[in-house]
Coordinates of C-alpha atoms in Angstrom, one line a residue:
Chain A
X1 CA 0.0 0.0 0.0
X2 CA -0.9 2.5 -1.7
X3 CA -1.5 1.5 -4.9
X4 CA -2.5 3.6 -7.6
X5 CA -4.7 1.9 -10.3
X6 CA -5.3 4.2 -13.7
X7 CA -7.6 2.2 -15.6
X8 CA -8.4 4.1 -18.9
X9 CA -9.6 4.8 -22.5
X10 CA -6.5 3.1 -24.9
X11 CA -6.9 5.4 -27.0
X12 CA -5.4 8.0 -24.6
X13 CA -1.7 5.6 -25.2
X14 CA -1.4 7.9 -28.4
X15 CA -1.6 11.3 -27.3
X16 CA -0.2 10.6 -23.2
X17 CA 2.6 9.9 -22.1
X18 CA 2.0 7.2 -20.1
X19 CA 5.1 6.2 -18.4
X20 CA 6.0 9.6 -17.8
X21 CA 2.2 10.7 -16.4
X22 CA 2.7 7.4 -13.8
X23 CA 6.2 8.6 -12.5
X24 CA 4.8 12.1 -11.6
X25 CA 1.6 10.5 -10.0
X26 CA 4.5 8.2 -7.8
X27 CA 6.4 11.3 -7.0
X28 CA 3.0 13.4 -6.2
X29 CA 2.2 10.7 -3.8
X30 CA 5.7 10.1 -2.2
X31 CA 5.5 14.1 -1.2
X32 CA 2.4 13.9 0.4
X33 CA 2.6 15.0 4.0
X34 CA 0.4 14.4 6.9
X35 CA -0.4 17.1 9.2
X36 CA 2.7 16.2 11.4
X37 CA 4.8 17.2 8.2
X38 CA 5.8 13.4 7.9
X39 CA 6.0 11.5 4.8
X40 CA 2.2 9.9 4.4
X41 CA 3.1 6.9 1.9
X42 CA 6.4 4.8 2.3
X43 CA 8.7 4.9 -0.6
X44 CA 8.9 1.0 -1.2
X45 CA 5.5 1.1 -0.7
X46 CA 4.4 3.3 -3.5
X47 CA 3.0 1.6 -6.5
X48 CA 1.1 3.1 -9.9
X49 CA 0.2 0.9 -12.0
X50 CA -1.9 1.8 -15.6
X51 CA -3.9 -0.3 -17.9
X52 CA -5.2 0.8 -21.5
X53 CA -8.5 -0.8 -22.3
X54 CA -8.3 -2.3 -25.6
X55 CA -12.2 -2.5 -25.7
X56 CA -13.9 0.5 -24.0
X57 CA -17.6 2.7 -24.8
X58 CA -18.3 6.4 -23.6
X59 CA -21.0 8.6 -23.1
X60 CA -23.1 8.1 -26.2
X61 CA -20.5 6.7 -28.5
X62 CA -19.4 10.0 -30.2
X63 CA -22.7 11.3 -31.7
X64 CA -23.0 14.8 -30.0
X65 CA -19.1 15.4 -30.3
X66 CA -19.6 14.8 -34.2
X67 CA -23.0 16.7 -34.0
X68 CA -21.7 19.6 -32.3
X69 CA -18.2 19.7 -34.0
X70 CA -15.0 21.5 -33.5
X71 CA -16.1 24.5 -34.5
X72 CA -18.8 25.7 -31.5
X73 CA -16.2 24.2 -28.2
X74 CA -12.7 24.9 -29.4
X75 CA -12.3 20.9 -29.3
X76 CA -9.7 20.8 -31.9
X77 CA -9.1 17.0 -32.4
X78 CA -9.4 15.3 -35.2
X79 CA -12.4 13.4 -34.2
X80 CA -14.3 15.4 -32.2
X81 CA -16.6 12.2 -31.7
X82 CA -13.9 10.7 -30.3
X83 CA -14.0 10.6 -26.6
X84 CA -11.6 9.6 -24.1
X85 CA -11.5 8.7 -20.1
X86 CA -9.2 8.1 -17.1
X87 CA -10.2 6.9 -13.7
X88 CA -7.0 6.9 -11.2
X89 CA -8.5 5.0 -7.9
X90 CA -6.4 5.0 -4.7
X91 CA -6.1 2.3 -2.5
X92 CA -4.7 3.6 0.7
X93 CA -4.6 2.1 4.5
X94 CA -7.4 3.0 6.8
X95 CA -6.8 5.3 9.6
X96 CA -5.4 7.9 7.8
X97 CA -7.3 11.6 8.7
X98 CA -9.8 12.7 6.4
X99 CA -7.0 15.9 5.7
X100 CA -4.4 13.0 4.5
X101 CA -6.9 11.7 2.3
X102 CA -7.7 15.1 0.6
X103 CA -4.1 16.0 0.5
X104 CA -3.2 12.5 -0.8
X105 CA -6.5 12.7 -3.9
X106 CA -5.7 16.2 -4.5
X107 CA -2.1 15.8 -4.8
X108 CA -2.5 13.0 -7.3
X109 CA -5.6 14.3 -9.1
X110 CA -3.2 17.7 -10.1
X111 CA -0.2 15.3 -11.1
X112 CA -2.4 14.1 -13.7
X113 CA -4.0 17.4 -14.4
X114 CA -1.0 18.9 -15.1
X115 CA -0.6 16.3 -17.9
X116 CA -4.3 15.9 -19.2
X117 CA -5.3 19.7 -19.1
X118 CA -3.5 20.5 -22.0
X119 CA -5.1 17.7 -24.3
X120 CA -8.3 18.3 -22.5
X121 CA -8.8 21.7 -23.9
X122 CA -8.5 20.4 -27.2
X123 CA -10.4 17.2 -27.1
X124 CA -13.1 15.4 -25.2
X125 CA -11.7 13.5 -22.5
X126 CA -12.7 13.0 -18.7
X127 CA -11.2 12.6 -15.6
X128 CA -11.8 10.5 -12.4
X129 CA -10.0 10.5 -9.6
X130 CA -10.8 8.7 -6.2
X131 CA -9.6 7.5 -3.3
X132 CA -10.7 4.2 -1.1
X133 CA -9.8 3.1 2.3
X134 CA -9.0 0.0 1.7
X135 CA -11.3 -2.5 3.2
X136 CA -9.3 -5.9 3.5
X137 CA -9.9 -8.7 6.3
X138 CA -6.7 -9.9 5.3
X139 CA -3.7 -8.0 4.7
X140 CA 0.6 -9.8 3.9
X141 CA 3.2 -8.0 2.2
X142 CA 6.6 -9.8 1.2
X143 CA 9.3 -7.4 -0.5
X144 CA 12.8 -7.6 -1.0
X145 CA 11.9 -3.4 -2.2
X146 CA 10.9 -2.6 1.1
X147 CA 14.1 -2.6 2.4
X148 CA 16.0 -0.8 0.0
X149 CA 14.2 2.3 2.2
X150 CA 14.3 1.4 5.8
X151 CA 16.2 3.8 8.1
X152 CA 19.4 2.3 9.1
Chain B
X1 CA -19.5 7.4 -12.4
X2 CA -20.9 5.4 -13.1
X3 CA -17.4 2.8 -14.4
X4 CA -18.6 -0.3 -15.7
X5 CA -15.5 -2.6 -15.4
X6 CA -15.2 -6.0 -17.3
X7 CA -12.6 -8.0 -16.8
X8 CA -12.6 -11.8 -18.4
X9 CA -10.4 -14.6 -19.5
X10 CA -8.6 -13.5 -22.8
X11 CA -10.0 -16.4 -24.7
X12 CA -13.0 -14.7 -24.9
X13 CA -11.5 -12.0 -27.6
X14 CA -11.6 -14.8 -30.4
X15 CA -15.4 -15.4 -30.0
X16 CA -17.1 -12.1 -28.8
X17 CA -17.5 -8.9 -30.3
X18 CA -15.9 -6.8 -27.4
X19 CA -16.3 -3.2 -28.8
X20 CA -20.4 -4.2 -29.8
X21 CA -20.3 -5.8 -25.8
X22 CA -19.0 -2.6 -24.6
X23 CA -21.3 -0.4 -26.5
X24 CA -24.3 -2.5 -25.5
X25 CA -23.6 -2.3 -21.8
X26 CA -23.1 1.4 -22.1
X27 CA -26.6 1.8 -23.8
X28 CA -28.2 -0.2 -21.3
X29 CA -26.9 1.9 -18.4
X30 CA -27.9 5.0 -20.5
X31 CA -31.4 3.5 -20.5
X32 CA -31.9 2.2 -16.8
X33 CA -34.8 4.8 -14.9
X34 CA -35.3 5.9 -11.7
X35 CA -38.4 5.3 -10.2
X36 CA -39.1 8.7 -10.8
X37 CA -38.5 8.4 -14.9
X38 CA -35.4 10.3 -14.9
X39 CA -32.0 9.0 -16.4
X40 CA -30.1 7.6 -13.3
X41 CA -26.9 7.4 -15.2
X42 CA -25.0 10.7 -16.3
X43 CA -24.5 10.4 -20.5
X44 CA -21.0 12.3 -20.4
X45 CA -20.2 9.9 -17.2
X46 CA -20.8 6.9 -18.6
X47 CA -17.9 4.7 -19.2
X48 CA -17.0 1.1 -19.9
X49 CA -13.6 -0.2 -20.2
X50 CA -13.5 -4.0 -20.8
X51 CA -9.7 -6.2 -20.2
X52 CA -8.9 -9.4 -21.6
X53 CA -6.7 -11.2 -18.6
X54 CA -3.4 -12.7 -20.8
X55 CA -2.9 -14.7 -17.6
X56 CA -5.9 -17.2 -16.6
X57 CA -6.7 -20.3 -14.5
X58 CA -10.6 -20.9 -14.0
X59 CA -12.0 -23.9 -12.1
X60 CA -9.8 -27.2 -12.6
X61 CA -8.8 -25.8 -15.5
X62 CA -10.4 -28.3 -17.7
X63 CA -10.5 -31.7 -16.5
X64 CA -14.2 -32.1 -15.8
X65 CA -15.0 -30.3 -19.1
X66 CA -12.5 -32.8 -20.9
X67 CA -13.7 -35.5 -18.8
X68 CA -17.6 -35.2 -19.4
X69 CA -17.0 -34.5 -23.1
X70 CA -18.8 -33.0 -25.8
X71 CA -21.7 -35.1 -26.3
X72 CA -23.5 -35.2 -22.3
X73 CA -24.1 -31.6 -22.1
X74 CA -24.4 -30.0 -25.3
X75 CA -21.5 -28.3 -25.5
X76 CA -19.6 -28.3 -28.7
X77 CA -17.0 -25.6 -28.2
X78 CA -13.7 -27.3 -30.1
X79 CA -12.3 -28.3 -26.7
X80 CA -14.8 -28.4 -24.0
X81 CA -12.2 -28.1 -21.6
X82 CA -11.4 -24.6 -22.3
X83 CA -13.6 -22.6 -19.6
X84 CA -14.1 -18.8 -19.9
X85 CA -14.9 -16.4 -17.2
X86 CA -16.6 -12.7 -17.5
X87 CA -16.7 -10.6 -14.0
X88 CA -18.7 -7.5 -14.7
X89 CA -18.7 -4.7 -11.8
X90 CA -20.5 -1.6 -11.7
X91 CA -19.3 1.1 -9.4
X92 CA -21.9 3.5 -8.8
X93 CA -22.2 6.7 -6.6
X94 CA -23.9 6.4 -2.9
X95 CA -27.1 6.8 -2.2
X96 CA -29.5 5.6 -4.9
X97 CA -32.4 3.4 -3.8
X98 CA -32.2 -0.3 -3.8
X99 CA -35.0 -0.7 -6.9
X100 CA -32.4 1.6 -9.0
X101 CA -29.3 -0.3 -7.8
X102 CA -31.3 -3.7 -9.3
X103 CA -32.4 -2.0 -12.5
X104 CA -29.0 -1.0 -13.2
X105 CA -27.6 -4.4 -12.5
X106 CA -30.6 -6.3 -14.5
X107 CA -30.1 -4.3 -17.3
X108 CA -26.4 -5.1 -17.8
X109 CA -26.9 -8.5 -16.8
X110 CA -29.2 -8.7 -19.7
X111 CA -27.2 -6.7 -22.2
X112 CA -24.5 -8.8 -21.6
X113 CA -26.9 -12.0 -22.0
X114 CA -27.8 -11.1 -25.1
X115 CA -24.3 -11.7 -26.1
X116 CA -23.1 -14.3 -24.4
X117 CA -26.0 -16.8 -24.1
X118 CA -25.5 -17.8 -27.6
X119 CA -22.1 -18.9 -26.9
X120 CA -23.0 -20.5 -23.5
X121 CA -25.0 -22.8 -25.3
X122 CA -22.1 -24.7 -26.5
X123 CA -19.2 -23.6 -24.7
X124 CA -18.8 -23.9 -20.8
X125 CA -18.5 -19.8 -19.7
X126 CA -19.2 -18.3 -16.4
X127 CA -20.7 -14.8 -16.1
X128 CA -21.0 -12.6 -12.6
X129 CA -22.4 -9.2 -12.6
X130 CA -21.6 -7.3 -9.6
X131 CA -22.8 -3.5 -8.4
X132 CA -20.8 -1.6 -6.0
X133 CA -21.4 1.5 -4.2
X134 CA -18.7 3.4 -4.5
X135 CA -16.9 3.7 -0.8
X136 CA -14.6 7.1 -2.1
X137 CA -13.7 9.0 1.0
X138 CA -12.2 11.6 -2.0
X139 CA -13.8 12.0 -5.2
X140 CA -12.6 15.1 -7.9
X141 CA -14.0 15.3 -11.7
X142 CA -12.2 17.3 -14.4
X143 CA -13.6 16.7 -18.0
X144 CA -14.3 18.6 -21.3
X145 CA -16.5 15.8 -21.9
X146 CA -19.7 16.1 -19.6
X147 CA -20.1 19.4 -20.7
X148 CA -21.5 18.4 -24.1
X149 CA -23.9 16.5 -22.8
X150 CA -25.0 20.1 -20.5
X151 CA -28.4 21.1 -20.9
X152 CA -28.2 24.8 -22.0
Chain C
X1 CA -17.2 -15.8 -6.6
X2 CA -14.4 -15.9 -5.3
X3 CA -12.4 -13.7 -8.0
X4 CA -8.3 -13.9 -7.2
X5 CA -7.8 -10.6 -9.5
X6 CA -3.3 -10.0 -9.6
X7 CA -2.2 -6.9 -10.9
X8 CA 1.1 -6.2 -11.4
X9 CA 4.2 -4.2 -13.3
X10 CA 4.6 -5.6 -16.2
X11 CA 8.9 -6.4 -16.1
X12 CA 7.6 -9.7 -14.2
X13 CA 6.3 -11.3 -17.3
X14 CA 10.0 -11.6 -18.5
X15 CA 10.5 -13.8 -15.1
X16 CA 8.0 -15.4 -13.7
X17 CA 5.7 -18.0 -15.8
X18 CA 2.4 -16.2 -14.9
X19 CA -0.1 -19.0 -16.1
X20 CA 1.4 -21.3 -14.1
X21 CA 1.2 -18.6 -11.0
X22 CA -2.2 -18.4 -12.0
X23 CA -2.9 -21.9 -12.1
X24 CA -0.9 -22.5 -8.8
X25 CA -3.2 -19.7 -7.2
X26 CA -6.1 -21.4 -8.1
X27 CA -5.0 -24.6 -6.8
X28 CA -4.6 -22.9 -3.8
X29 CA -8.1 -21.4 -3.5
X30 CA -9.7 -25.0 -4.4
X31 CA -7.8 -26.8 -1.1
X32 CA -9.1 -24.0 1.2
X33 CA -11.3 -26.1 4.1
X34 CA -13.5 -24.1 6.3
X35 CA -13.7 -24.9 10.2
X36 CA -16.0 -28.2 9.3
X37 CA -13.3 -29.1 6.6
X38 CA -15.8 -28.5 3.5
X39 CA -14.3 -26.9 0.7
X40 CA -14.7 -22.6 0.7
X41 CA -14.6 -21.9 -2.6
X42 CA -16.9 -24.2 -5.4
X43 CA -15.1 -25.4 -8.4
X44 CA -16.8 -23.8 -10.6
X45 CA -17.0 -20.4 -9.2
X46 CA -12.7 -20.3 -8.7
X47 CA -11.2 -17.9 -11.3
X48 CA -7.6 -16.1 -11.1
X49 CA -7.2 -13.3 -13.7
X50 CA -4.2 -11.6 -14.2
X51 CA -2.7 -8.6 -15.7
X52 CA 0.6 -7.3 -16.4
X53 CA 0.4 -3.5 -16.2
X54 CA 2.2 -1.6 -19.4
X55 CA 3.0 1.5 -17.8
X56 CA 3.7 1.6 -14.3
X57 CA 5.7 3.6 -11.5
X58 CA 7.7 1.8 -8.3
X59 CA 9.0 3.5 -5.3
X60 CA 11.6 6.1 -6.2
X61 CA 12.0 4.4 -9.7
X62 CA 15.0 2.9 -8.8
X63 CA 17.2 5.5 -7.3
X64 CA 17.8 3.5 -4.3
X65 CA 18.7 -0.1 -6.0
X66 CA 21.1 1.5 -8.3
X67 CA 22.5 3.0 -5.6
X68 CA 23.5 0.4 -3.3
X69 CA 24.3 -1.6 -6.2
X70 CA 24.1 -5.6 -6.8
X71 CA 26.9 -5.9 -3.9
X72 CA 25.7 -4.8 -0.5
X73 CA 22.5 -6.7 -0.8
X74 CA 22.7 -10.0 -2.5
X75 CA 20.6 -8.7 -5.8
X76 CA 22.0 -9.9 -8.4
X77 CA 19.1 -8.5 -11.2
X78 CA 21.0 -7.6 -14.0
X79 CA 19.6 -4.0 -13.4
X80 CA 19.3 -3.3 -9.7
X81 CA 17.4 -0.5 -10.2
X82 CA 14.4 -2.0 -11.7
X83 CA 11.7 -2.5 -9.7
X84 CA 8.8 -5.2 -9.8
X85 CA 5.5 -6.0 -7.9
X86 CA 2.1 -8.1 -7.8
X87 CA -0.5 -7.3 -6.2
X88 CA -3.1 -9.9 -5.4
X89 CA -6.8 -9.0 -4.2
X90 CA -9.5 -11.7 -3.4
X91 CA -12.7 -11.0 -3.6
X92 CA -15.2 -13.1 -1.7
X93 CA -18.7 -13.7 -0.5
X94 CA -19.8 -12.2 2.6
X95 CA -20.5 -14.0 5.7
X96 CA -17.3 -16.3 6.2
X97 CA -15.6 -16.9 9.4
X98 CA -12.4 -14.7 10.2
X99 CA -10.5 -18.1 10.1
X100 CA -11.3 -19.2 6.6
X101 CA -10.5 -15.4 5.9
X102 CA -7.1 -15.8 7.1
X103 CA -6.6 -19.3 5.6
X104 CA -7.9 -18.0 2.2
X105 CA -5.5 -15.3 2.4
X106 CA -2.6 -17.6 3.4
X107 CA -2.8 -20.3 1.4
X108 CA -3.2 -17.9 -2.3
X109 CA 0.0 -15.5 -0.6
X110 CA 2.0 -19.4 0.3
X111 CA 1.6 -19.9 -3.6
X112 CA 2.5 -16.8 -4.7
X113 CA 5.4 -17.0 -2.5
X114 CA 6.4 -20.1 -3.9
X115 CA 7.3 -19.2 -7.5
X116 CA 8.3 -15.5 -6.1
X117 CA 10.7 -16.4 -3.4
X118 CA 13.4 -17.3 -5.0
X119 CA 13.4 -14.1 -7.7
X120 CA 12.8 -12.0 -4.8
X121 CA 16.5 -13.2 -3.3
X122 CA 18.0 -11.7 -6.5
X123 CA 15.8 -9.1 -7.2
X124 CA 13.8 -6.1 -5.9
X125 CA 10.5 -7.0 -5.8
X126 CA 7.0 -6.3 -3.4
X127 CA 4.0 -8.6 -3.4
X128 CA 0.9 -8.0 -1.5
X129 CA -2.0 -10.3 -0.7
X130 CA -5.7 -8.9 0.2
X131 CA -8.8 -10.3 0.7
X132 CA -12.2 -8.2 0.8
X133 CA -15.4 -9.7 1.4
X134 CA -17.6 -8.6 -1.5
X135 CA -20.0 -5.3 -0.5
X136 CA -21.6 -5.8 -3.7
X137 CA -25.9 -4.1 -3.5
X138 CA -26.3 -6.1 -6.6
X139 CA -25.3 -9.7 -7.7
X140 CA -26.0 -12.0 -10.4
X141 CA -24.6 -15.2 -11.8
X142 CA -25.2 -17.2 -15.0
X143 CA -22.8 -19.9 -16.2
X144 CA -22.7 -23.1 -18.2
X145 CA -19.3 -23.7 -15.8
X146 CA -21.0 -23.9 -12.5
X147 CA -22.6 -27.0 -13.8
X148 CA -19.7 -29.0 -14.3
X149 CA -19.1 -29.2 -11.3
X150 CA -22.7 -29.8 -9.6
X151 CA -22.9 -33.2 -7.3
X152 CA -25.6 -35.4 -9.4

């Protein structure tokens, strides 16, 4: 824990950078800072993981971004029928204060702002981010990554 | 929301139209009525993303198939010991009333009959629909795609 | 139900045979005994779906293992910084006793462990196990598998 899932349109792997927009999600998440000032998620701990769907279906399929156009919404994109999504979901450990939490969706949803703004203006694409408490009744963790980060 | 999730054993790619699945699922949930009349389900938030698993094991992985053959039950797949698995899971926002939560779950469940009844007939597949509330403690939405979809 | 989902960075497909995992997994799940020594999980219902993640993000993305190098620690990875991990969530039916939680949870991490263990010696890697009991509002099931498997 945490883990980051981005689950999302494949069409997206064209115009994002993928690897690059999961790197800034980690580092957004390993500054997070509770309201002690202390680190929130460990370092080894940290985990973003994305999946492209090859198969996928939006909103109503495309017909009121072809109906509507480029012209009247500034969506420049060669389809403007063409939709895309993201959903990030957090998985984090319960017991953290609801303050954490924000902090911790906030920071994350502007990581991937800061990389999905710029295509959004230009193109129809949505954004969900959330953040779950994660409700196991069973909980192991075996690492040989862990480690690498414990305090002497 | 509402993310209609579908993940299922890859062998499933070769013998159902994914993209016409998806599409199908997402018009049903566009569909689905509160008791009131009104659209439950947001146009610009609806979403289905659907992922083949590379990596499967279902049941005993074929032995009883194998063992019972083609001929007892009707199945006449190629190799009735090849099983296949869809798990569909809706995650839906908090606080709609039980009726909606089964609507929206019966009318997936039955748009993703339609398709895969045929092939149950002679293949030995395993469907579960599931509907979640969604638990989020944090919850933000950016998109340039809901706002088509805006009355004016 | 039950549904053994693994997600996880997608270097481990070079080095771990993931249907086998799968397959082991599932083994596992099907030799679960509740406190009456019946078997937890049916036959029919045991799937374990997995997916190697394209694009993903690990700790400090591999800062620290390059650092300390292949020497001080026993990893012998060609690359030291590079990162893996698995993630393994269980999803099953409400209403079962703490102790088959726990066994359910340690007998699917005990197989995991078995074909990660000895990678893990040489490389840096993180695996986490989870069980959640299903809070599903809505749930159906329809399957041509399930029947396999019913006692006559």
């Amino acid at each position: 824990m945490p883990h980051l899932v981005i689950l999302y349109s494949g069409n997206l792997d064209a115009i994002v950078d993928m690897p690059a927009l999961c790197r800034d999600a980690a580092d957004a998440m390993l500054a997070v800072r509770d309201e002690a000032g202390a680190q929130v998620f460990p370092t080894g701990g940290t985990r973003v993981l994305a999946y492209p769907a090859p198969h996928f279906a939006l909103a109503d399929g495309g017909v009121a971004g072809r109906a509507v156009g480029s012209g009247k919404t500034g969506i420049s994109s060669p389809d403007p029928g063409e939709y895309a999504f993201m959903y990030a979901n957090l998985r984090m450990a319960r017991g953290r204060s609801a303050a954490t939490q924000q902090a911790a969706g906030q920071a994350i949803t502007a990581a991937l702002r800061a990389r999905l703004d710029p295509l959004m203006a230009t193109r129809h694409i949505g954004l969900t981010v959330q953040v779950d408490e994660g409700p196991e009744v069973f909980d192991a963790k075996h690492s040989t990554l862990h480690p690498l980060f414990k305090k002497p």
